[in-house]
Amino acid sequence: MTQAVDFWFDFASTYSYPAAMRITEAADRAGVAVRWRPFLLGPIFKAQGWDTSPFSIYQAKGRYMWRDLERLCGGLDLPFRRPEPFPQNSLLAARIALAGFSAGAVWPEEFCIAVFRAQFGEGRRIDDPATLSAILTVFGVDSASTLAAAQADDNKARLRAQTEEAQQLGIFGAPAFTMPDGELFWGNDRLDQALAWARR
Amino acid sequence: MTQAVDFWFDFASTYSYPAAMRITEAADRAGVAVRWRPFLLGPIFKAQGWDTSPFSIYQAKGRYMWRDLERLCGGLDLPFRRPEPFPQNSLLAARIALAGFSAGAVWPEEFCIAVFRAQFGEGRRIDDPATLSAILTVFGVDSASTLAAAQADDNKARLRAQTEEAQQLGIFGAPAFTMPDGELFWGNDRLDQALAWARR
C-alpha cells in the first residue's frame, strides 16, 4: 500500500526551494499523497553547535551551494536570485503556513510556493511582514486575521512541537521526506527516491 | 569540445565508494575522459575545525548517511557492509594509488576500486598494510617495491600537493568532480550532471 509522504521544509533552506517547486507535480505523477510540514532548522542547528546556516559557517561549502543551486534552477527552468541577507529569519513565514495548514485552509501550499519564489527567485525579503501580507492578499486571504492567528500562543506552540517532531524523526537538514515506515530521505536530490519508496 | 573530468576522492569517504564503482562505465557511455585524483580530506576537514569525519561529529547526519548509503548500494547492486572502525586512516592507500597513477601504471584504477570494495563492500580494514598488499598482489603488482615508492619523500610531497590543489579548487568534501572551465560538482549524486556538463 502506498505510503503518504511528509515533506519537511524551512523557508530559509535553499534546497527546499526546488523541492517545493516540483513536489506537487512529482507526487501527483507518482500517485503519492504529500503533507507539507514547515519547521525551523534553527533549533536543530543550535543543537549541532551552529548559530547560523552551515553554508555561512563553512565558506567553501557555501560558495559551492550557491553555484550548485543556480545550475540546478537553470536545469529546472526555475527563476533564481541569491537573496541578501542570507539566511533570513523564517519564523513568521513558518507560523503563517502552519496556521493555514492546521486550519485546513486551501491556500497554504500556494503560499509556501510563493514565499520560496519571492526569496530565491526574486531576491525578496521574507522576514518582512509586508512581503508575507502581500502574498496572502494575492491569494485572497485576509492578512490581518491570518497574522494574528499565526502569532497566537497555540500556533507558536504548534510550530515548536512540529520542530521537536522533526528532530525526533532524525531530521538534521532540509528538505527532508519521511513516511510511516520510518524511512528518512534528505535533500532535494532524494525527492524522486522518496516518492518511489512510498510506492513500494 | 568535451572537457576531461578530474575525479577527486578519499578512500575513507563513504559516498566516494558508489562513485568509484560506477564512474568508469558512466564516463565511457558519455565519451568523457576521467583522471582519478586521490587526496586527503583530513587537512581540509581540519581547516573547517573538524578532527574527524563530520558523520562522526554530527550523529543524526551520520546515522542517516549509513542508511542512505545502504539504500543507495541496494539500488546499484553494490555489496555493502559498514566498516568498523570509521573513518579509517586512508593515508597509505592514497599514497599507493598516487604512486601508481604518477608512474603511469595500468593497475591504479582497479586498485582503487578494489580498496573501496574491500572497505565498504566487505567491511575490511584498509588502514592495514596487509589488506593493501594483498590487493596489489591480486593485480600482479610487487607490493614491497610499490609500498616503498608510496612511502618515498617525493610521493608524500605529491599527495600533499594534490590535497592543496583540491583545497584551492574549492573542494570541501568527496567525491568531487572538476574540469578545466572551473566548474565543481560535489557528491556521488552529481556524477551524471558533471559528465553532462563536460560535454556541453
mmCIF file of C-alpha atoms in Angstrom:
data_model
loop_
_atom_site.group_PDB
_atom_site.id
_atom_site.type_symbol
_atom_site.label_atom_id
_atom_site.label_comp_id
_atom_site.label_asym_id
_atom_site.label_seq_id
_atom_site.Cartn_x
_atom_site.Cartn_y
_atom_site.Cartn_z
ATOM 1 C CA MET A 1 0.000 0.000 0.000
ATOM 2 C CA THR A 2 1.332 3.399 -0.960
ATOM 3 C CA GLN A 3 2.503 5.475 1.999
ATOM 4 C CA ALA A 4 1.841 9.188 2.387
ATOM 5 C CA VAL A 5 4.990 11.319 2.494
ATOM 6 C CA ASP A 6 5.690 14.150 4.916
ATOM 7 C CA PHE A 7 7.618 16.979 3.242
ATOM 8 C CA TRP A 8 9.660 18.849 5.855
ATOM 9 C CA PHE A 9 10.998 22.272 4.901
ATOM 10 C CA ASP A 10 12.300 25.527 6.329
ATOM 11 C CA PHE A 11 11.615 28.669 4.320
ATOM 12 C CA ALA A 12 15.243 29.763 4.785
ATOM 13 C CA SER A 13 16.565 26.473 3.354
ATOM 14 C CA THR A 14 17.998 26.912 -0.120
ATOM 15 C CA TYR A 15 17.457 23.378 -1.404
ATOM 16 C CA SER A 16 13.900 23.409 -0.042
ATOM 17 C CA TYR A 17 13.139 25.887 -2.841
ATOM 18 C CA PRO A 18 13.474 23.484 -5.827
ATOM 19 C CA ALA A 19 11.852 20.717 -3.769
ATOM 20 C CA ALA A 20 8.812 22.884 -3.009
ATOM 21 C CA MET A 21 8.529 23.959 -6.631
ATOM 22 C CA ARG A 22 8.378 20.433 -8.009
ATOM 23 C CA ILE A 23 6.972 18.150 -5.301
ATOM 24 C CA THR A 24 3.284 18.603 -6.142
ATOM 25 C CA GLU A 25 3.674 17.571 -9.777
ATOM 26 C CA ALA A 26 6.129 14.779 -8.974
ATOM 27 C CA ALA A 27 3.878 13.362 -6.245
ATOM 28 C CA ASP A 28 0.771 13.577 -8.447
ATOM 29 C CA ARG A 29 2.611 11.679 -11.156
ATOM 30 C CA ALA A 30 3.698 9.042 -8.621
ATOM 31 C CA GLY A 31 0.230 8.840 -7.051
ATOM 32 C CA VAL A 32 1.619 9.687 -3.617
ATOM 33 C CA ALA A 33 -0.108 11.969 -1.095
ATOM 34 C CA VAL A 34 2.083 14.656 0.444
ATOM 35 C CA ARG A 35 1.682 16.508 3.718
ATOM 36 C CA TRP A 36 3.583 19.801 3.921
ATOM 37 C CA ARG A 37 5.393 20.205 7.243
ATOM 38 C CA PRO A 38 7.021 23.605 7.812
ATOM 39 C CA PHE A 39 9.516 23.567 10.683
ATOM 40 C CA LEU A 40 12.519 25.522 11.935
ATOM 41 C CA LEU A 41 16.086 24.428 11.324
ATOM 42 C CA GLY A 42 17.397 26.988 13.837
ATOM 43 C CA PRO A 43 16.878 24.900 16.996
ATOM 44 C CA ILE A 44 18.191 21.794 15.213
ATOM 45 C CA PHE A 45 21.308 23.621 14.024
ATOM 46 C CA LYS A 46 21.773 25.061 17.515
ATOM 47 C CA ALA A 47 21.808 21.532 18.946
ATOM 48 C CA GLN A 48 24.653 20.783 16.497
ATOM 49 C CA GLY A 49 26.570 23.821 17.759
ATOM 50 C CA TRP A 50 25.737 26.154 14.865
ATOM 51 C CA ASP A 51 24.262 29.607 15.402
ATOM 52 C CA THR A 52 23.522 30.221 11.713
ATOM 53 C CA SER A 53 23.345 28.307 8.424
ATOM 54 C CA PRO A 54 26.263 25.885 7.908
ATOM 55 C CA PHE A 55 26.555 27.485 4.453
ATOM 56 C CA SER A 56 27.553 30.705 6.202
ATOM 57 C CA ILE A 57 29.877 28.961 8.675
ATOM 58 C CA TYR A 58 31.680 26.755 6.128
ATOM 59 C CA GLN A 59 32.535 29.181 3.355
ATOM 60 C CA ALA A 60 33.795 26.800 0.658
ATOM 61 C CA LYS A 61 30.603 24.784 1.066
ATOM 62 C CA GLY A 62 28.547 27.975 0.941
ATOM 63 C CA ARG A 63 30.200 29.211 -2.254
ATOM 64 C CA TYR A 64 29.604 25.819 -3.839
ATOM 65 C CA MET A 65 25.970 25.701 -2.741
ATOM 66 C CA TRP A 66 25.085 28.993 -4.447
ATOM 67 C CA ARG A 67 26.634 27.903 -7.735
ATOM 68 C CA ASP A 68 25.046 24.459 -7.450
ATOM 69 C CA LEU A 69 21.631 25.953 -6.737
ATOM 70 C CA GLU A 70 21.996 28.317 -9.689
ATOM 71 C CA ARG A 71 22.857 25.406 -12.034
ATOM 72 C CA LEU A 72 20.031 23.329 -10.555
ATOM 73 C CA CYS A 73 17.444 26.075 -11.047
ATOM 74 C CA GLY A 74 18.727 26.585 -14.583
ATOM 75 C CA GLY A 75 18.120 22.906 -15.337
ATOM 76 C CA LEU A 76 14.613 23.067 -13.842
ATOM 77 C CA ASP A 77 13.710 26.384 -15.523
ATOM 78 C CA LEU A 78 13.183 27.984 -12.123
ATOM 79 C CA PRO A 79 13.980 31.675 -11.591
ATOM 80 C CA PHE A 80 16.984 32.162 -9.331
ATOM 81 C CA ARG A 81 18.257 35.196 -7.498
ATOM 82 C CA ARG A 82 20.537 34.981 -4.498
ATOM 83 C CA PRO A 83 18.774 36.648 -1.565
ATOM 84 C CA GLU A 84 20.545 39.163 0.657
ATOM 85 C CA PRO A 85 20.872 38.768 3.536
ATOM 86 C CA PHE A 86 21.158 35.020 3.936
ATOM 87 C CA PRO A 87 19.878 33.221 5.880
ATOM 88 C CA GLN A 88 16.675 35.146 6.525
ATOM 89 C CA ASN A 89 14.534 34.702 9.595
ATOM 90 C CA SER A 90 11.830 32.263 8.518
ATOM 91 C CA LEU A 91 9.855 32.238 11.765
ATOM 92 C CA LEU A 92 6.865 34.338 10.705
ATOM 93 C CA ALA A 93 6.501 32.629 7.327
ATOM 94 C CA ALA A 94 6.568 29.219 9.037
ATOM 95 C CA ARG A 95 3.965 30.308 11.581
ATOM 96 C CA ILE A 96 1.650 31.622 8.863
ATOM 97 C CA ALA A 97 1.965 28.445 6.790
ATOM 98 C CA LEU A 98 1.392 26.221 9.797
ATOM 99 C CA ALA A 99 -1.631 28.226 10.934
ATOM 100 C CA GLY A 100 -3.099 27.784 7.477
ATOM 101 C CA PHE A 101 -2.358 24.058 7.224
ATOM 102 C CA SER A 102 -3.730 23.458 10.732
ATOM 103 C CA ALA A 103 -6.957 25.258 9.880
ATOM 104 C CA GLY A 104 -7.364 23.089 6.776
ATOM 105 C CA ALA A 105 -7.288 26.155 4.531
ATOM 106 C CA VAL A 106 -6.821 25.788 0.766
ATOM 107 C CA TRP A 107 -4.142 28.480 0.338
ATOM 108 C CA PRO A 108 -1.098 27.279 2.335
ATOM 109 C CA GLU A 109 0.623 25.223 -0.377
ATOM 110 C CA GLU A 110 0.399 28.088 -2.864
ATOM 111 C CA PHE A 111 1.508 30.472 -0.121
ATOM 112 C CA CYS A 112 4.609 28.331 0.565
ATOM 113 C CA ILE A 113 5.495 28.169 -3.123
ATOM 114 C CA ALA A 114 5.058 31.929 -3.440
ATOM 115 C CA VAL A 115 7.265 32.592 -0.390
ATOM 116 C CA PHE A 116 10.024 30.381 -1.798
ATOM 117 C CA ARG A 117 9.767 32.059 -5.201
ATOM 118 C CA ALA A 118 9.827 35.543 -3.657
ATOM 119 C CA GLN A 119 13.007 34.737 -1.732
ATOM 120 C CA PHE A 120 15.058 32.585 -4.092
ATOM 121 C CA GLY A 121 13.512 33.533 -7.436
ATOM 122 C CA GLU A 122 13.157 37.284 -6.894
ATOM 123 C CA GLY A 123 15.599 38.000 -4.043
ATOM 124 C CA ARG A 124 12.855 39.491 -1.834
ATOM 125 C CA ARG A 125 12.920 39.578 1.959
ATOM 126 C CA ILE A 126 10.629 37.042 3.566
ATOM 127 C CA ASP A 127 11.487 38.269 7.062
ATOM 128 C CA ASP A 128 9.471 41.400 6.229
ATOM 129 C CA PRO A 129 5.794 41.022 7.242
ATOM 130 C CA ALA A 130 4.870 43.267 4.295
ATOM 131 C CA THR A 131 6.144 40.647 1.824
ATOM 132 C CA LEU A 132 4.104 37.923 3.509
ATOM 133 C CA SER A 133 0.974 40.099 3.748
ATOM 134 C CA ALA A 134 1.241 40.938 0.066
ATOM 135 C CA ILE A 135 1.447 37.235 -0.820
ATOM 136 C CA LEU A 136 -1.571 36.405 1.353
ATOM 137 C CA THR A 137 -3.533 39.205 -0.303
ATOM 138 C CA VAL A 138 -2.749 37.789 -3.767
ATOM 139 C CA PHE A 139 -4.476 34.569 -2.697
ATOM 140 C CA GLY A 140 -7.466 36.478 -1.339
ATOM 141 C CA VAL A 141 -6.565 35.751 2.288
ATOM 142 C CA ASP A 142 -7.195 38.374 4.949
ATOM 143 C CA SER A 143 -3.696 39.151 6.138
ATOM 144 C CA ALA A 144 -4.552 40.880 9.449
ATOM 145 C CA SER A 145 -6.528 37.967 10.889
ATOM 146 C CA THR A 146 -4.095 35.418 9.436
ATOM 147 C CA LEU A 147 -1.092 37.164 11.008
ATOM 148 C CA ALA A 148 -2.968 37.274 14.310
ATOM 149 C CA ALA A 149 -3.687 33.538 14.124
ATOM 150 C CA ALA A 150 -0.055 32.863 13.176
ATOM 151 C CA GLN A 151 1.237 34.758 16.202
ATOM 152 C CA ALA A 152 -1.257 33.277 18.665
ATOM 153 C CA ASP A 153 0.197 31.222 21.505
ATOM 154 C CA ASP A 154 -1.381 27.969 20.386
ATOM 155 C CA ASN A 155 0.149 28.304 16.928
ATOM 156 C CA LYS A 156 3.570 29.212 18.312
ATOM 157 C CA ALA A 157 3.404 26.059 20.433
ATOM 158 C CA ARG A 158 2.345 24.065 17.374
ATOM 159 C CA LEU A 159 5.462 25.152 15.469
ATOM 160 C CA ARG A 160 7.678 24.276 18.422
ATOM 161 C CA ALA A 161 6.072 20.819 18.577
ATOM 162 C CA GLN A 162 6.473 20.382 14.812
ATOM 163 C CA THR A 163 10.188 21.208 15.079
ATOM 164 C CA GLU A 164 10.621 18.803 18.007
ATOM 165 C CA GLU A 165 8.912 16.085 15.985
ATOM 166 C CA ALA A 166 11.313 16.706 13.103
ATOM 167 C CA GLN A 167 14.251 16.342 15.451
ATOM 168 C CA GLN A 168 12.838 13.121 16.926
ATOM 169 C CA LEU A 169 12.447 11.723 13.410
ATOM 170 C CA GLY A 170 16.199 12.184 12.922
ATOM 171 C CA ILE A 171 15.909 15.229 10.658
ATOM 172 C CA PHE A 172 19.092 17.341 10.654
ATOM 173 C CA GLY A 173 18.597 19.427 7.499
ATOM 174 C CA ALA A 174 16.005 20.396 4.906
ATOM 175 C CA PRO A 175 14.254 19.462 2.799
ATOM 176 C CA ALA A 176 13.545 16.044 4.272
ATOM 177 C CA PHE A 177 10.965 13.405 3.467
ATOM 178 C CA THR A 178 9.578 10.914 5.966
ATOM 179 C CA MET A 179 6.897 8.256 5.876
ATOM 180 C CA PRO A 180 5.051 5.960 8.282
ATOM 181 C CA ASP A 181 7.548 3.086 7.935
ATOM 182 C CA GLY A 182 10.235 5.347 9.444
ATOM 183 C CA GLU A 183 12.348 5.884 6.324
ATOM 184 C CA LEU A 184 14.010 9.295 6.087
ATOM 185 C CA PHE A 185 15.290 10.877 2.899
ATOM 186 C CA TRP A 186 17.273 14.112 2.989
ATOM 187 C CA GLY A 187 17.689 16.695 0.297
ATOM 188 C CA ASN A 188 16.098 17.853 -2.923
ATOM 189 C CA ASP A 189 18.207 15.158 -4.630
ATOM 190 C CA ARG A 190 16.219 12.461 -2.816
ATOM 191 C CA LEU A 191 12.696 13.612 -3.720
ATOM 192 C CA ASP A 192 12.172 11.094 -6.510
ATOM 193 C CA GLN A 193 13.694 8.267 -4.491
ATOM 194 C CA ALA A 194 11.440 9.104 -1.534
ATOM 195 C CA LEU A 195 8.331 9.030 -3.737
ATOM 196 C CA ALA A 196 9.436 5.706 -5.253
ATOM 197 C CA TRP A 197 9.998 4.283 -1.756
ATOM 198 C CA ALA A 198 6.489 5.347 -0.720
ATOM 199 C CA ARG A 199 5.064 3.256 -3.562
ATOM 200 C CA ARG A 200 6.986 0.059 -2.793
ATOM 201 C CA MET B 1 34.744 20.432 -27.111
ATOM 202 C CA THR B 2 34.311 17.817 -24.427
ATOM 203 C CA GLN B 3 36.292 18.530 -21.265
ATOM 204 C CA ALA B 4 38.164 15.904 -19.274
ATOM 205 C CA VAL B 5 36.884 15.441 -15.722
ATOM 206 C CA ASP B 6 39.013 15.142 -12.599
ATOM 207 C CA PHE B 7 37.509 12.683 -10.101
ATOM 208 C CA TRP B 8 38.607 13.618 -6.569
ATOM 209 C CA PHE B 9 38.174 11.014 -3.859
ATOM 210 C CA ASP B 10 39.347 9.972 -0.421
ATOM 211 C CA PHE B 11 39.389 6.251 0.340
ATOM 212 C CA ALA B 12 37.731 6.918 3.712
ATOM 213 C CA SER B 13 34.836 8.793 2.066
ATOM 214 C CA THR B 14 31.648 6.780 2.097
ATOM 215 C CA TYR B 15 29.968 8.335 -0.934
ATOM 216 C CA SER B 16 33.215 8.029 -2.906
ATOM 217 C CA TYR B 17 32.535 4.278 -2.908
ATOM 218 C CA PRO B 18 29.488 4.242 -5.234
ATOM 219 C CA ALA B 19 31.085 6.995 -7.347
ATOM 220 C CA ALA B 20 34.272 4.949 -7.854
ATOM 221 C CA MET B 21 32.269 1.831 -8.683
ATOM 222 C CA ARG B 22 30.269 3.475 -11.462
ATOM 223 C CA ILE B 23 32.343 6.328 -12.890
ATOM 224 C CA THR B 24 34.260 4.306 -15.499
ATOM 225 C CA GLU B 25 31.154 2.912 -17.173
ATOM 226 C CA ALA B 26 29.256 6.204 -16.907
ATOM 227 C CA ALA B 27 32.154 8.194 -18.371
ATOM 228 C CA ASP B 28 32.678 5.700 -21.185
ATOM 229 C CA ARG B 29 28.994 5.962 -22.066
ATOM 230 C CA ALA B 30 29.252 9.758 -22.036
ATOM 231 C CA GLY B 31 32.506 9.771 -24.008
ATOM 232 C CA VAL B 32 34.276 11.743 -21.276
ATOM 233 C CA ALA B 33 37.872 11.129 -20.155
ATOM 234 C CA VAL B 34 38.380 10.853 -16.397
ATOM 235 C CA ARG B 35 41.525 11.422 -14.350
ATOM 236 C CA TRP B 36 41.471 9.790 -10.901
ATOM 237 C CA ARG B 37 42.757 12.157 -8.199
ATOM 238 C CA PRO B 38 43.175 10.591 -4.736
ATOM 239 C CA PHE B 39 43.555 13.198 -1.996
ATOM 240 C CA LEU B 40 43.108 13.528 1.747
ATOM 241 C CA LEU B 41 40.045 15.061 3.340
ATOM 242 C CA GLY B 42 41.767 15.203 6.751
ATOM 243 C CA PRO B 43 43.632 18.506 6.227
ATOM 244 C CA ILE B 44 40.555 20.041 4.578
ATOM 245 C CA PHE B 45 38.298 18.974 7.450
ATOM 246 C CA LYS B 46 40.887 20.266 9.921
ATOM 247 C CA ALA B 47 40.742 23.696 8.272
ATOM 248 C CA GLN B 48 36.962 23.608 8.914
ATOM 249 C CA GLY B 49 37.576 22.833 12.591
ATOM 250 C CA TRP B 50 36.831 19.093 12.425
ATOM 251 C CA ASP B 51 39.269 16.488 13.722
ATOM 252 C CA THR B 52 37.364 13.522 12.258
ATOM 253 C CA SER B 53 34.579 12.782 9.768
ATOM 254 C CA PRO B 54 31.582 15.125 10.094
ATOM 255 C CA PHE B 55 29.494 11.926 10.051
ATOM 256 C CA SER B 56 31.088 11.030 13.384
ATOM 257 C CA ILE B 57 30.756 14.550 14.809
ATOM 258 C CA TYR B 58 27.128 15.128 13.775
ATOM 259 C CA GLN B 59 25.419 11.938 14.874
ATOM 260 C CA ALA B 60 21.976 12.371 13.303
ATOM 261 C CA LYS B 61 23.668 13.047 9.970
ATOM 262 C CA GLY B 62 25.930 10.030 10.465
ATOM 263 C CA ARG B 63 23.026 7.683 11.254
ATOM 264 C CA TYR B 64 21.233 8.942 8.157
ATOM 265 C CA MET B 65 24.311 8.543 5.944
ATOM 266 C CA TRP B 66 24.725 4.843 6.762
ATOM 267 C CA ARG B 67 21.103 4.099 5.986
ATOM 268 C CA ASP B 68 21.220 6.241 2.833
ATOM 269 C CA LEU B 69 24.396 4.505 1.637
ATOM 270 C CA GLU B 70 22.851 1.098 2.309
ATOM 271 C CA ARG B 71 19.754 2.009 0.253
ATOM 272 C CA LEU B 72 21.931 3.504 -2.481
ATOM 273 C CA CYS B 73 24.127 0.412 -2.750
ATOM 274 C CA GLY B 74 20.998 -1.737 -2.803
ATOM 275 C CA GLY B 75 19.707 0.236 -5.790
ATOM 276 C CA LEU B 76 23.043 -0.071 -7.601
ATOM 277 C CA ASP B 77 23.501 -3.774 -6.765
ATOM 278 C CA LEU B 78 26.715 -2.975 -4.908
ATOM 279 C CA PRO B 79 27.753 -5.027 -1.885
ATOM 280 C CA PHE B 80 27.548 -3.016 1.335
ATOM 281 C CA ARG B 81 28.973 -3.656 4.758
ATOM 282 C CA ARG B 82 29.526 -0.919 7.278
ATOM 283 C CA PRO B 83 33.226 -0.840 8.174
ATOM 284 C CA GLU B 84 34.435 -0.711 11.764
ATOM 285 C CA PRO B 85 36.101 1.479 12.788
ATOM 286 C CA PHE B 86 35.002 4.504 10.791
ATOM 287 C CA PRO B 87 36.611 6.584 9.480
ATOM 288 C CA GLN B 88 39.729 4.590 8.687
ATOM 289 C CA ASN B 89 43.109 6.148 8.024
ATOM 290 C CA SER B 90 43.320 6.357 4.235
ATOM 291 C CA LEU B 91 46.847 7.769 4.014
ATOM 292 C CA LEU B 92 48.708 4.654 2.862
ATOM 293 C CA ALA B 93 46.060 3.665 0.323
ATOM 294 C CA ALA B 94 46.120 7.189 -1.134
ATOM 295 C CA ARG B 95 49.912 7.171 -1.348
ATOM 296 C CA ILE B 96 49.917 3.802 -3.120
ATOM 297 C CA ALA B 97 47.273 4.878 -5.619
ATOM 298 C CA LEU B 98 49.005 8.177 -6.317
ATOM 299 C CA ALA B 99 52.401 6.492 -6.767
ATOM 300 C CA GLY B 100 50.810 4.193 -9.323
ATOM 301 C CA PHE B 101 48.944 6.928 -11.196
ATOM 302 C CA SER B 102 52.083 9.116 -11.266
ATOM 303 C CA ALA B 103 54.137 6.280 -12.708
ATOM 304 C CA GLY B 104 51.557 5.777 -15.464
ATOM 305 C CA ALA B 105 50.915 2.202 -14.316
ATOM 306 C CA VAL B 106 47.891 0.279 -15.555
ATOM 307 C CA TRP B 107 46.725 -1.080 -12.182
ATOM 308 C CA PRO B 108 45.776 2.001 -10.088
ATOM 309 C CA GLU B 109 42.106 2.323 -11.148
ATOM 310 C CA GLU B 110 41.440 -1.336 -10.425
ATOM 311 C CA PHE B 111 43.387 -0.991 -7.182
ATOM 312 C CA CYS B 112 41.190 1.937 -6.107
ATOM 313 C CA ILE B 113 38.002 0.057 -6.918
ATOM 314 C CA ALA B 114 39.264 -2.991 -5.010
ATOM 315 C CA VAL B 115 40.170 -0.864 -1.953
ATOM 316 C CA PHE B 116 36.704 0.727 -1.913
ATOM 317 C CA ARG B 117 35.038 -2.672 -2.276
ATOM 318 C CA ALA B 118 37.192 -4.183 0.490
ATOM 319 C CA GLN B 119 36.214 -1.413 2.894
ATOM 320 C CA PHE B 120 32.562 -0.684 2.128
ATOM 321 C CA GLY B 121 31.553 -3.941 0.429
ATOM 322 C CA GLU B 122 33.342 -6.395 2.721
ATOM 323 C CA GLY B 123 33.971 -4.355 5.892
ATOM 324 C CA ARG B 124 37.756 -4.925 5.717
ATOM 325 C CA ARG B 125 40.382 -2.605 7.186
ATOM 326 C CA ILE B 126 42.171 -0.521 4.596
ATOM 327 C CA ASP B 127 44.435 1.050 7.212
ATOM 328 C CA ASP B 128 46.147 -2.359 7.444
ATOM 329 C CA PRO B 129 49.102 -2.622 5.011
ATOM 330 C CA ALA B 130 48.359 -6.358 4.703
ATOM 331 C CA THR B 131 44.993 -5.602 3.076
ATOM 332 C CA LEU B 132 46.609 -3.258 0.576
ATOM 333 C CA SER B 133 49.486 -5.644 -0.170
ATOM 334 C CA ALA B 134 47.020 -8.459 -0.793
ATOM 335 C CA ILE B 135 45.102 -6.301 -3.264
ATOM 336 C CA LEU B 136 48.282 -5.309 -5.102
ATOM 337 C CA THR B 137 49.275 -8.958 -5.337
ATOM 338 C CA VAL B 138 45.927 -9.853 -6.912
ATOM 339 C CA PHE B 139 46.753 -7.431 -9.720
ATOM 340 C CA GLY B 140 50.237 -8.905 -10.120
ATOM 341 C CA VAL B 141 51.931 -5.846 -8.652
ATOM 342 C CA ASP B 142 55.045 -6.275 -6.482
ATOM 343 C CA SER B 143 53.857 -4.978 -3.148
ATOM 344 C CA ALA B 144 57.255 -4.428 -1.471
ATOM 345 C CA SER B 145 58.605 -2.075 -4.148
ATOM 346 C CA THR B 146 55.223 -0.382 -4.549
ATOM 347 C CA LEU B 147 54.920 0.301 -0.812
ATOM 348 C CA ALA B 148 58.469 1.683 -0.854
ATOM 349 C CA ALA B 149 57.637 4.014 -3.751
ATOM 350 C CA ALA B 150 54.419 5.059 -1.986
ATOM 351 C CA GLN B 151 56.300 5.989 1.202
ATOM 352 C CA ALA B 152 59.144 7.803 -0.579
ATOM 353 C CA ASP B 153 59.512 11.501 0.182
ATOM 354 C CA ASP B 154 58.697 12.649 -3.350
ATOM 355 C CA ASN B 155 55.444 10.729 -3.313
ATOM 356 C CA LYS B 156 54.494 12.023 0.127
ATOM 357 C CA ALA B 157 55.058 15.549 -1.177
ATOM 358 C CA ARG B 158 52.987 14.736 -4.260
ATOM 359 C CA LEU B 159 49.998 13.759 -2.100
ATOM 360 C CA ARG B 160 50.328 16.933 -0.031
ATOM 361 C CA ALA B 161 50.393 18.995 -3.246
ATOM 362 C CA GLN B 162 47.384 17.093 -4.602
ATOM 363 C CA THR B 163 45.439 17.849 -1.408
ATOM 364 C CA GLU B 164 46.416 21.528 -1.545
ATOM 365 C CA GLU B 165 45.254 21.676 -5.160
ATOM 366 C CA ALA B 166 41.900 20.194 -4.138
ATOM 367 C CA GLN B 167 41.517 22.845 -1.461
ATOM 368 C CA GLN B 168 42.402 25.620 -3.928
ATOM 369 C CA LEU B 169 39.785 24.309 -6.342
ATOM 370 C CA GLY B 170 37.187 24.862 -3.619
ATOM 371 C CA ILE B 171 36.771 21.189 -2.739
ATOM 372 C CA PHE B 172 35.396 20.685 0.776
ATOM 373 C CA GLY B 173 34.195 17.053 0.598
ATOM 374 C CA ALA B 174 34.360 13.921 -1.525
ATOM 375 C CA PRO B 175 33.722 12.733 -4.085
ATOM 376 C CA ALA B 176 34.125 15.873 -6.190
ATOM 377 C CA PHE B 177 34.370 16.443 -9.919
ATOM 378 C CA THR B 178 36.221 19.351 -11.529
ATOM 379 C CA MET B 179 37.028 20.338 -15.080
ATOM 380 C CA PRO B 180 39.157 22.905 -16.921
ATOM 381 C CA ASP B 181 36.393 25.544 -17.079
ATOM 382 C CA GLY B 182 36.439 25.700 -13.264
ATOM 383 C CA GLU B 183 33.083 24.046 -12.586
ATOM 384 C CA LEU B 184 32.927 21.988 -9.395
ATOM 385 C CA PHE B 185 30.385 19.281 -8.672
ATOM 386 C CA TRP B 186 30.199 17.644 -5.249
ATOM 387 C CA GLY B 187 28.873 14.245 -4.325
ATOM 388 C CA ASN B 188 28.030 10.923 -5.877
ATOM 389 C CA ASP B 189 24.624 12.447 -6.674
ATOM 390 C CA ARG B 190 26.310 14.885 -9.095
ATOM 391 C CA LEU B 191 28.314 12.381 -11.161
ATOM 392 C CA ASP B 192 25.912 12.287 -14.092
ATOM 393 C CA GLN B 193 25.438 16.059 -14.052
ATOM 394 C CA ALA B 194 29.228 16.574 -14.051
ATOM 395 C CA LEU B 195 29.654 14.282 -17.052
ATOM 396 C CA ALA B 196 26.840 16.065 -18.888
ATOM 397 C CA TRP B 197 28.458 19.426 -18.110
ATOM 398 C CA ALA B 198 31.791 18.198 -19.531
ATOM 399 C CA ARG B 199 30.038 17.502 -22.851
ATOM 400 C CA ARG B 200 28.324 20.885 -23.198
#
